[in-house]
Amino acid sequence: MPKKAFKAAPGRLWGGLIYALIAIGGVLSIGLFDLNIWLKFLIAVILGSCFASLGFLGHEILHGTVVRKRWLRNLLGAVAFWPLTTGPELWKKWHNMEHHQHTQDEHKDPDAWPSINQLAKSRLLRWLYKIPFTIRALSSFVALAFTFTVHSTHMFVTYIKDFNKEKQMKAWMQFILPWATWIGLLVWIGPVKWLFAFFIPLLIANFIVMAYIATNHRLNPLVPVNDPLANSLTVTVPKWVDVLHFNFSYHTEHHLFPGMNPKYYPMVKRKIKEMWPERYHEMPMAKAMIALWKTPRVYFEQDQLVDPNRAAAYGSLGNGLDPNNIKHEDADLSGTPFLNQKSNKEQ
């Protein structure tokens, strides 16, 4: 790979500046003028797209690919993640350290979905998986509109105790200040305008961000060794979408080289497909979303996805899952904690 691929690329901040100016202009337009509801909704959609794209840039900044100075990286990362109310200290701990180092590890990856053994330990999860499959699939897609915000808050509660006193103070300030800003906006412009200036855009941004995050790993198996070719999926989107989203779709490439300028990920993709074509996973975003709809989110024996109440097992990527023809087979759940708990209740 060329050395320039690993150099800081501050020029990418121009895209962030454009998004920030559009976002500020959109919020002020809704707040200061009496616009009709359809125009406000259109602006809300644009705002949501800007919020998501700023989040993608913040992700890039905090991996150190845009600027090198730590204080500037943290400042710009905080600004970029401001609409998604996630601070740089939390993001670096949760995403850079835990997720990247332990991707799809059943016990260590904070973003990995549960195994059937973990399901058996949670009364809430056991109750959720009694809901019919189609309703669960629909609910999971609706949930994409708020999952990032909810999960980010959960990660804050999970990791705040791991920081030293100085970083705890920073993390608390980075958590409070964005919310203070958006609540202050609510007080200033009122609840109706606030729905269009922040709440609806936040739902849209959540959905866009989570559409990528959900397809990045949730069709892949749990793995004992952090292997991006096994535990990550690259989705394909139109070129103009890659431009708007800073090449976030190249996720396998990102996990191989998180410190690389994403501009060069297409080059990485070509090299991977030359060297390991049989192991590389990619598919159109729409197809990946459909595959998510048709498969459950509980792991069985690490490389299968299982619907425990129907005892239906599906393959994962690299382990029998064919996105063009998704099928399931009967799963033998005998000996699993889930089946034991179910049998005890029936008795």
PDB file of C-alpha atoms in Angstrom, residues 187-322:
ATOM      1  CA  VAL A 187     -36.638  25.363  25.520  1.00  0.00           C
ATOM      2  CA  TRP A 188     -35.816  28.012  22.923  1.00  0.00           C
ATOM      3  CA  ILE A 189     -37.920  26.914  19.943  1.00  0.00           C
ATOM      4  CA  GLY A 190     -40.617  24.828  21.631  1.00  0.00           C
ATOM      5  CA  PRO A 191     -41.531  21.149  21.328  1.00  0.00           C
ATOM      6  CA  VAL A 192     -43.178  21.196  17.873  1.00  0.00           C
ATOM      7  CA  LYS A 193     -40.276  22.841  16.071  1.00  0.00           C
ATOM      8  CA  TRP A 194     -37.824  20.771  18.149  1.00  0.00           C
ATOM      9  CA  LEU A 195     -39.353  17.599  16.748  1.00  0.00           C
ATOM     10  CA  PHE A 196     -38.278  18.689  13.262  1.00  0.00           C
ATOM     11  CA  ALA A 197     -35.018  20.384  14.269  1.00  0.00           C
ATOM     12  CA  PHE A 198     -33.618  17.522  16.360  1.00  0.00           C
ATOM     13  CA  PHE A 199     -35.822  14.571  17.288  1.00  0.00           C
ATOM     14  CA  ILE A 200     -36.854  13.419  13.792  1.00  0.00           C
ATOM     15  CA  PRO A 201     -33.337  14.086  12.409  1.00  0.00           C
ATOM     16  CA  LEU A 202     -31.892  12.045  15.278  1.00  0.00           C
ATOM     17  CA  LEU A 203     -34.187   9.113  14.397  1.00  0.00           C
ATOM     18  CA  ILE A 204     -33.156   9.359  10.745  1.00  0.00           C
ATOM     19  CA  ALA A 205     -29.459   9.576  11.654  1.00  0.00           C
ATOM     20  CA  ASN A 206     -29.813   6.582  13.968  1.00  0.00           C
ATOM     21  CA  PHE A 207     -31.408   4.556  11.185  1.00  0.00           C
ATOM     22  CA  ILE A 208     -28.727   5.433   8.621  1.00  0.00           C
ATOM     23  CA  VAL A 209     -25.854   4.730  11.025  1.00  0.00           C
ATOM     24  CA  MET A 210     -27.418   1.520  12.334  1.00  0.00           C
ATOM     25  CA  ALA A 211     -28.200   0.250   8.825  1.00  0.00           C
ATOM     26  CA  TYR A 212     -24.447   0.116   8.304  1.00  0.00           C
ATOM     27  CA  ILE A 213     -23.577  -1.136  11.791  1.00  0.00           C
ATOM     28  CA  ALA A 214     -26.244  -3.854  11.670  1.00  0.00           C
ATOM     29  CA  THR A 215     -24.965  -5.186   8.348  1.00  0.00           C
ATOM     30  CA  ASN A 216     -21.276  -4.845   9.313  1.00  0.00           C
ATOM     31  CA  HIS A 217     -21.248  -7.874  11.615  1.00  0.00           C
ATOM     32  CA  ARG A 218     -24.682  -9.303  12.438  1.00  0.00           C
ATOM     33  CA  LEU A 219     -24.663 -11.804   9.577  1.00  0.00           C
ATOM     34  CA  ASN A 220     -21.139 -12.951  10.461  1.00  0.00           C
ATOM     35  CA  PRO A 221     -20.273 -15.661  12.987  1.00  0.00           C
ATOM     36  CA  LEU A 222     -18.892 -15.186  16.461  1.00  0.00           C
ATOM     37  CA  VAL A 223     -15.174 -15.941  16.293  1.00  0.00           C
ATOM     38  CA  PRO A 224     -12.496 -17.076  18.777  1.00  0.00           C
ATOM     39  CA  VAL A 225      -9.819 -15.092  16.876  1.00  0.00           C
ATOM     40  CA  ASN A 226     -10.284 -11.535  15.600  1.00  0.00           C
ATOM     41  CA  ASP A 227     -10.260 -12.172  11.842  1.00  0.00           C
ATOM     42  CA  PRO A 228     -11.848  -9.331   9.809  1.00  0.00           C
ATOM     43  CA  LEU A 229     -12.331 -11.604   6.805  1.00  0.00           C
ATOM     44  CA  ALA A 230     -14.516 -13.871   8.958  1.00  0.00           C
ATOM     45  CA  ASN A 231     -16.249 -11.374  11.245  1.00  0.00           C
ATOM     46  CA  SER A 232     -16.962  -8.399   8.964  1.00  0.00           C
ATOM     47  CA  LEU A 233     -19.058  -7.631   5.897  1.00  0.00           C
ATOM     48  CA  THR A 234     -18.505  -4.915   3.310  1.00  0.00           C
ATOM     49  CA  VAL A 235     -21.731  -3.612   1.810  1.00  0.00           C
ATOM     50  CA  THR A 236     -21.945  -1.978  -1.596  1.00  0.00           C
ATOM     51  CA  VAL A 237     -23.802   1.284  -2.165  1.00  0.00           C
ATOM     52  CA  PRO A 238     -23.862   3.760  -5.083  1.00  0.00           C
ATOM     53  CA  LYS A 239     -20.653   5.749  -5.462  1.00  0.00           C
ATOM     54  CA  TRP A 240     -22.359   9.003  -4.521  1.00  0.00           C
ATOM     55  CA  VAL A 241     -23.478   7.436  -1.225  1.00  0.00           C
ATOM     56  CA  ASP A 242     -19.875   6.417  -0.499  1.00  0.00           C
ATOM     57  CA  VAL A 243     -18.860  10.019  -1.107  1.00  0.00           C
ATOM     58  CA  LEU A 244     -21.525  11.323   1.290  1.00  0.00           C
ATOM     59  CA  HIS A 245     -20.667   8.711   3.941  1.00  0.00           C
ATOM     60  CA  PHE A 246     -16.856   8.849   3.752  1.00  0.00           C
ATOM     61  CA  ASN A 247     -16.534   5.263   2.410  1.00  0.00           C
ATOM     62  CA  PHE A 248     -18.025   3.793   5.595  1.00  0.00           C
ATOM     63  CA  SER A 249     -19.414   0.908   3.536  1.00  0.00           C
ATOM     64  CA  TYR A 250     -15.917  -0.625   3.232  1.00  0.00           C
ATOM     65  CA  HIS A 251     -16.077  -2.271   6.636  1.00  0.00           C
ATOM     66  CA  THR A 252     -13.862  -5.322   6.224  1.00  0.00           C
ATOM     67  CA  GLU A 253     -11.191  -3.006   4.859  1.00  0.00           C
ATOM     68  CA  HIS A 254     -11.662  -0.698   7.822  1.00  0.00           C
ATOM     69  CA  HIS A 255     -11.182  -3.508  10.337  1.00  0.00           C
ATOM     70  CA  LEU A 256      -7.994  -4.572   8.566  1.00  0.00           C
ATOM     71  CA  PHE A 257      -6.606  -1.019   8.454  1.00  0.00           C
ATOM     72  CA  PRO A 258      -8.488   1.268  10.890  1.00  0.00           C
ATOM     73  CA  GLY A 259      -5.702   3.870  10.693  1.00  0.00           C
ATOM     74  CA  MET A 260      -5.857   4.159   6.892  1.00  0.00           C
ATOM     75  CA  ASN A 261      -7.423   7.019   4.970  1.00  0.00           C
ATOM     76  CA  PRO A 262     -10.743   5.478   3.773  1.00  0.00           C
ATOM     77  CA  LYS A 263     -10.124   7.023   0.351  1.00  0.00           C
ATOM     78  CA  TYR A 264      -7.805   4.048  -0.252  1.00  0.00           C
ATOM     79  CA  TYR A 265     -10.192   1.300   0.863  1.00  0.00           C
ATOM     80  CA  PRO A 266     -11.200   0.448  -2.737  1.00  0.00           C
ATOM     81  CA  MET A 267      -7.522  -0.363  -3.338  1.00  0.00           C
ATOM     82  CA  VAL A 268      -7.490  -2.608  -0.245  1.00  0.00           C
ATOM     83  CA  LYS A 269     -10.648  -4.311  -1.472  1.00  0.00           C
ATOM     84  CA  ARG A 270      -9.040  -5.162  -4.817  1.00  0.00           C
ATOM     85  CA  LYS A 271      -5.992  -6.638  -3.064  1.00  0.00           C
ATOM     86  CA  ILE A 272      -8.125  -8.762  -0.712  1.00  0.00           C
ATOM     87  CA  LYS A 273     -10.171 -10.116  -3.605  1.00  0.00           C
ATOM     88  CA  GLU A 274      -6.952 -11.030  -5.384  1.00  0.00           C
ATOM     89  CA  MET A 275      -5.509 -12.836  -2.345  1.00  0.00           C
ATOM     90  CA  TRP A 276      -8.542 -14.316  -0.542  1.00  0.00           C
ATOM     91  CA  PRO A 277     -11.539 -14.137  -2.905  1.00  0.00           C
ATOM     92  CA  GLU A 278     -13.234 -17.138  -1.265  1.00  0.00           C
ATOM     93  CA  ARG A 279     -13.091 -15.564   2.204  1.00  0.00           C
ATOM     94  CA  TYR A 280     -14.121 -11.996   1.412  1.00  0.00           C
ATOM     95  CA  HIS A 281     -17.742 -11.074   2.185  1.00  0.00           C
ATOM     96  CA  GLU A 282     -19.572  -8.319   0.328  1.00  0.00           C
ATOM     97  CA  MET A 283     -23.133  -7.730  -0.827  1.00  0.00           C
ATOM     98  CA  PRO A 284     -25.419  -4.833  -1.755  1.00  0.00           C
ATOM     99  CA  MET A 285     -26.793  -2.967   1.248  1.00  0.00           C
ATOM    100  CA  ALA A 286     -30.398  -3.805   0.304  1.00  0.00           C
ATOM    101  CA  LYS A 287     -29.628  -7.529   0.097  1.00  0.00           C
ATOM    102  CA  ALA A 288     -27.839  -7.425   3.455  1.00  0.00           C
ATOM    103  CA  MET A 289     -30.835  -5.707   5.065  1.00  0.00           C
ATOM    104  CA  ILE A 290     -33.191  -8.332   3.633  1.00  0.00           C
ATOM    105  CA  ALA A 291     -30.914 -11.073   4.995  1.00  0.00           C
ATOM    106  CA  LEU A 292     -31.075  -9.415   8.421  1.00  0.00           C
ATOM    107  CA  TRP A 293     -34.882  -9.394   8.184  1.00  0.00           C
ATOM    108  CA  LYS A 294     -34.999 -13.106   7.381  1.00  0.00           C
ATOM    109  CA  THR A 295     -32.555 -14.349  10.045  1.00  0.00           C
ATOM    110  CA  PRO A 296     -32.651 -14.292  13.865  1.00  0.00           C
ATOM    111  CA  ARG A 297     -30.046 -12.558  16.020  1.00  0.00           C
ATOM    112  CA  VAL A 298     -29.104 -15.256  18.520  1.00  0.00           C
ATOM    113  CA  TYR A 299     -25.958 -17.330  17.990  1.00  0.00           C
ATOM    114  CA  PHE A 300     -25.762 -21.095  18.361  1.00  0.00           C
ATOM    115  CA  GLU A 301     -22.387 -22.854  18.326  1.00  0.00           C
ATOM    116  CA  GLN A 302     -20.875 -19.513  17.252  1.00  0.00           C
ATOM    117  CA  ASP A 303     -21.326 -20.010  13.504  1.00  0.00           C
ATOM    118  CA  GLN A 304     -25.115 -20.419  13.336  1.00  0.00           C
ATOM    119  CA  LEU A 305     -28.008 -18.037  13.924  1.00  0.00           C
ATOM    120  CA  VAL A 306     -30.902 -19.646  15.744  1.00  0.00           C
ATOM    121  CA  ASP A 307     -34.513 -18.897  16.549  1.00  0.00           C
ATOM    122  CA  PRO A 308     -34.687 -20.826  19.848  1.00  0.00           C
ATOM    123  CA  ASN A 309     -38.457 -21.084  20.173  1.00  0.00           C
ATOM    124  CA  ARG A 310     -38.774 -22.644  16.718  1.00  0.00           C
ATOM    125  CA  ALA A 311     -35.448 -24.510  17.056  1.00  0.00           C
ATOM    126  CA  ALA A 312     -34.608 -23.181  13.574  1.00  0.00           C
ATOM    127  CA  ALA A 313     -30.933 -22.724  12.694  1.00  0.00           C
ATOM    128  CA  TYR A 314     -29.580 -20.545   9.905  1.00  0.00           C
ATOM    129  CA  GLY A 315     -26.022 -20.348   8.623  1.00  0.00           C
ATOM    130  CA  SER A 316     -23.829 -17.279   9.007  1.00  0.00           C
ATOM    131  CA  LEU A 317     -21.574 -15.754   6.347  1.00  0.00           C
ATOM    132  CA  GLY A 318     -18.906 -18.270   5.462  1.00  0.00           C
ATOM    133  CA  ASN A 319     -20.895 -20.982   7.209  1.00  0.00           C
ATOM    134  CA  GLY A 320     -23.725 -21.843   4.853  1.00  0.00           C
ATOM    135  CA  LEU A 321     -25.705 -18.594   4.686  1.00  0.00           C
ATOM    136  CA  ASP A 322     -26.764 -17.908   1.100  1.00  0.00           C
TER     137      ASP A 322
END
